[in-house]
Amino acid sequence: ILDLFVEAKKKKASASATVHLEVVAGLREYFDRTLGKLLLYRIERVQYNEIVAANAGFSPSEWYGAEHLLRLFVKLPQLLGRLHLEEQAAEALQVRLQEVLKFLHKTPQRFFTAEYYYPDEAYMTAFAPKGKK
């Protein structure tokens, strides 16, 4: 998704291609580092751990899609707040991040799954938080 965003931006405005590449690189880094601990639901972590164990050099941004990327956007204000960016830099970053969201919004059928997978009761029971079985 992030690579497609950069390609779309390159076609429209090559002058800002470097900035978009930097923003996407940062998003990818945040996504890869935070997915397992911050972005996944408890029952999703089982699948995540299985994928990590079975795939050397695992990169979450190559496996997970738009739904999980949006979860990162929800956490970004908290994560970026720790960087203490100057106001001008923060505003410029915010504009670029909004461009990514607009890109996702433009063609949702391209990036979001049409059907939600509902795990069966046995799966939910096995991975429910303690005390909620």
PDB file of C-alpha atoms in Angstrom, residues 30-132:
ATOM      1  CA  TYR A  30       6.667   2.442  12.894  1.00  0.00           C
ATOM      2  CA  PHE A  31       4.310  -0.229  11.522  1.00  0.00           C
ATOM      3  CA  ASP A  32       6.915  -2.979  11.606  1.00  0.00           C
ATOM      4  CA  ARG A  33       8.032  -2.088  15.124  1.00  0.00           C
ATOM      5  CA  THR A  34       4.602  -1.571  16.686  1.00  0.00           C
ATOM      6  CA  LEU A  35       2.368  -4.151  15.024  1.00  0.00           C
ATOM      7  CA  GLY A  36       3.051  -7.039  17.395  1.00  0.00           C
ATOM      8  CA  LYS A  37       2.713  -5.022  20.612  1.00  0.00           C
ATOM      9  CA  LEU A  38       0.351  -2.125  19.874  1.00  0.00           C
ATOM     10  CA  LEU A  39      -1.742  -2.803  16.799  1.00  0.00           C
ATOM     11  CA  LEU A  40      -2.918  -6.388  17.056  1.00  0.00           C
ATOM     12  CA  TYR A  41      -5.822  -7.681  19.088  1.00  0.00           C
ATOM     13  CA  ARG A  42      -4.997 -10.419  21.548  1.00  0.00           C
ATOM     14  CA  ILE A  43      -6.354 -13.198  19.332  1.00  0.00           C
ATOM     15  CA  GLU A  44      -4.439 -11.831  16.332  1.00  0.00           C
ATOM     16  CA  ARG A  45      -1.144 -12.123  18.170  1.00  0.00           C
ATOM     17  CA  VAL A  46      -1.269 -15.914  17.945  1.00  0.00           C
ATOM     18  CA  GLN A  47      -1.300 -15.731  14.158  1.00  0.00           C
ATOM     19  CA  TYR A  48       1.422 -13.055  14.247  1.00  0.00           C
ATOM     20  CA  ASN A  49       3.674 -15.208  16.440  1.00  0.00           C
ATOM     21  CA  GLU A  50       3.163 -18.198  14.117  1.00  0.00           C
ATOM     22  CA  ILE A  51       4.108 -16.112  11.069  1.00  0.00           C
ATOM     23  CA  VAL A  52       7.194 -14.705  12.808  1.00  0.00           C
ATOM     24  CA  ALA A  53       8.311 -18.201  13.843  1.00  0.00           C
ATOM     25  CA  ALA A  54       7.850 -19.614  10.328  1.00  0.00           C
ATOM     26  CA  ASN A  55       9.411 -16.761   8.341  1.00  0.00           C
ATOM     27  CA  ALA A  56      12.961 -15.562   8.820  1.00  0.00           C
ATOM     28  CA  GLY A  57      13.303 -11.867   8.068  1.00  0.00           C
ATOM     29  CA  PHE A  58       9.604 -11.321   8.655  1.00  0.00           C
ATOM     30  CA  SER A  59       8.406  -7.801   7.832  1.00  0.00           C
ATOM     31  CA  PRO A  60       4.866  -7.055   9.060  1.00  0.00           C
ATOM     32  CA  SER A  61       4.357  -4.353   6.438  1.00  0.00           C
ATOM     33  CA  GLU A  62       4.665  -7.030   3.760  1.00  0.00           C
ATOM     34  CA  TRP A  63       1.984  -9.260   5.352  1.00  0.00           C
ATOM     35  CA  TYR A  64      -0.610  -7.019   6.943  1.00  0.00           C
ATOM     36  CA  GLY A  65      -2.950  -4.649   5.132  1.00  0.00           C
ATOM     37  CA  ALA A  66      -4.952  -1.473   5.286  1.00  0.00           C
ATOM     38  CA  GLU A  67      -7.006  -2.354   8.341  1.00  0.00           C
ATOM     39  CA  HIS A  68      -3.866  -2.720  10.400  1.00  0.00           C
ATOM     40  CA  LEU A  69      -2.279   0.366   8.844  1.00  0.00           C
ATOM     41  CA  LEU A  70      -5.261   2.403   9.999  1.00  0.00           C
ATOM     42  CA  ARG A  71      -4.686   1.140  13.524  1.00  0.00           C
ATOM     43  CA  LEU A  72      -1.233   2.705  13.310  1.00  0.00           C
ATOM     44  CA  PHE A  73      -2.766   6.031  12.295  1.00  0.00           C
ATOM     45  CA  VAL A  74      -4.881   5.942  15.443  1.00  0.00           C
ATOM     46  CA  LYS A  75      -1.725   5.525  17.548  1.00  0.00           C
ATOM     47  CA  LEU A  76       0.438   8.011  15.610  1.00  0.00           C
ATOM     48  CA  PRO A  77      -0.417  11.142  17.628  1.00  0.00           C
ATOM     49  CA  GLN A  78       0.763   9.386  20.782  1.00  0.00           C
ATOM     50  CA  LEU A  79       3.881   7.958  19.098  1.00  0.00           C
ATOM     51  CA  LEU A  80       4.854  11.138  17.283  1.00  0.00           C
ATOM     52  CA  GLY A  81       4.244  13.234  20.381  1.00  0.00           C
ATOM     53  CA  ARG A  82       7.339  11.639  21.869  1.00  0.00           C
ATOM     54  CA  LEU A  83       9.499  13.052  19.066  1.00  0.00           C
ATOM     55  CA  HIS A  84       9.042  16.700  20.089  1.00  0.00           C
ATOM     56  CA  LEU A  85       9.002  17.902  16.480  1.00  0.00           C
ATOM     57  CA  GLU A  86       9.184  21.584  15.692  1.00  0.00           C
ATOM     58  CA  GLU A  87       5.792  23.020  14.790  1.00  0.00           C
ATOM     59  CA  GLN A  88       6.629  23.514  11.114  1.00  0.00           C
ATOM     60  CA  ALA A  89       7.955  19.958  10.753  1.00  0.00           C
ATOM     61  CA  ALA A  90       4.943  18.531  12.587  1.00  0.00           C
ATOM     62  CA  GLU A  91       2.532  20.405  10.310  1.00  0.00           C
ATOM     63  CA  ALA A  92       4.369  19.239   7.175  1.00  0.00           C
ATOM     64  CA  LEU A  93       4.285  15.656   8.426  1.00  0.00           C
ATOM     65  CA  GLN A  94       0.596  15.932   9.220  1.00  0.00           C
ATOM     66  CA  VAL A  95      -0.129  17.055   5.649  1.00  0.00           C
ATOM     67  CA  ARG A  96       1.761  14.056   4.234  1.00  0.00           C
ATOM     68  CA  LEU A  97       0.021  11.632   6.579  1.00  0.00           C
ATOM     69  CA  GLN A  98      -3.349  13.036   5.534  1.00  0.00           C
ATOM     70  CA  GLU A  99      -2.346  12.384   1.923  1.00  0.00           C
ATOM     71  CA  VAL A 100      -1.809   8.707   2.769  1.00  0.00           C
ATOM     72  CA  LEU A 101      -5.260   8.541   4.359  1.00  0.00           C
ATOM     73  CA  LYS A 102      -6.850  10.237   1.336  1.00  0.00           C
ATOM     74  CA  PHE A 103      -5.112   7.704  -0.900  1.00  0.00           C
ATOM     75  CA  LEU A 104      -6.647   4.849   1.099  1.00  0.00           C
ATOM     76  CA  HIS A 105     -10.043   6.540   1.114  1.00  0.00           C
ATOM     77  CA  LYS A 106     -10.055   7.101  -2.649  1.00  0.00           C
ATOM     78  CA  THR A 107     -10.316   3.411  -3.550  1.00  0.00           C
ATOM     79  CA  PRO A 108     -11.255   1.442  -0.437  1.00  0.00           C
ATOM     80  CA  GLN A 109     -12.236  -1.665  -2.400  1.00  0.00           C
ATOM     81  CA  ARG A 110      -8.619  -1.908  -3.534  1.00  0.00           C
ATOM     82  CA  PHE A 111      -7.148  -2.063  -0.037  1.00  0.00           C
ATOM     83  CA  PHE A 112      -9.790  -3.248   2.404  1.00  0.00           C
ATOM     84  CA  THR A 113     -11.225  -6.736   2.580  1.00  0.00           C
ATOM     85  CA  ALA A 114     -14.887  -7.009   1.694  1.00  0.00           C
ATOM     86  CA  GLU A 115     -15.535  -9.800   4.162  1.00  0.00           C
ATOM     87  CA  TYR A 116     -14.614  -9.972   7.801  1.00  0.00           C
ATOM     88  CA  TYR A 117     -13.439 -13.293   9.149  1.00  0.00           C
ATOM     89  CA  TYR A 118     -15.239 -14.163  12.359  1.00  0.00           C
ATOM     90  CA  PRO A 119     -13.308 -16.724  14.390  1.00  0.00           C
ATOM     91  CA  ASP A 120     -15.332 -19.603  15.725  1.00  0.00           C
ATOM     92  CA  GLU A 121     -16.211 -19.897  19.408  1.00  0.00           C
ATOM     93  CA  ALA A 122     -13.476 -22.451  20.126  1.00  0.00           C
ATOM     94  CA  TYR A 123     -10.826 -20.058  18.828  1.00  0.00           C
ATOM     95  CA  MET A 124     -12.266 -17.142  20.806  1.00  0.00           C
ATOM     96  CA  THR A 125     -12.433 -19.207  23.975  1.00  0.00           C
ATOM     97  CA  ALA A 126      -8.879 -20.482  23.599  1.00  0.00           C
ATOM     98  CA  PHE A 127      -7.443 -16.976  23.239  1.00  0.00           C
ATOM     99  CA  ALA A 128      -9.804 -14.927  25.386  1.00  0.00           C
ATOM    100  CA  PRO A 129      -8.208 -12.818  28.106  1.00  0.00           C
ATOM    101  CA  LYS A 130      -7.991 -14.591  31.445  1.00  0.00           C
ATOM    102  CA  GLY A 131     -11.247 -14.393  33.396  1.00  0.00           C
ATOM    103  CA  LYS A 132     -13.398 -13.766  30.288  1.00  0.00           C
TER     104      LYS A 132
END
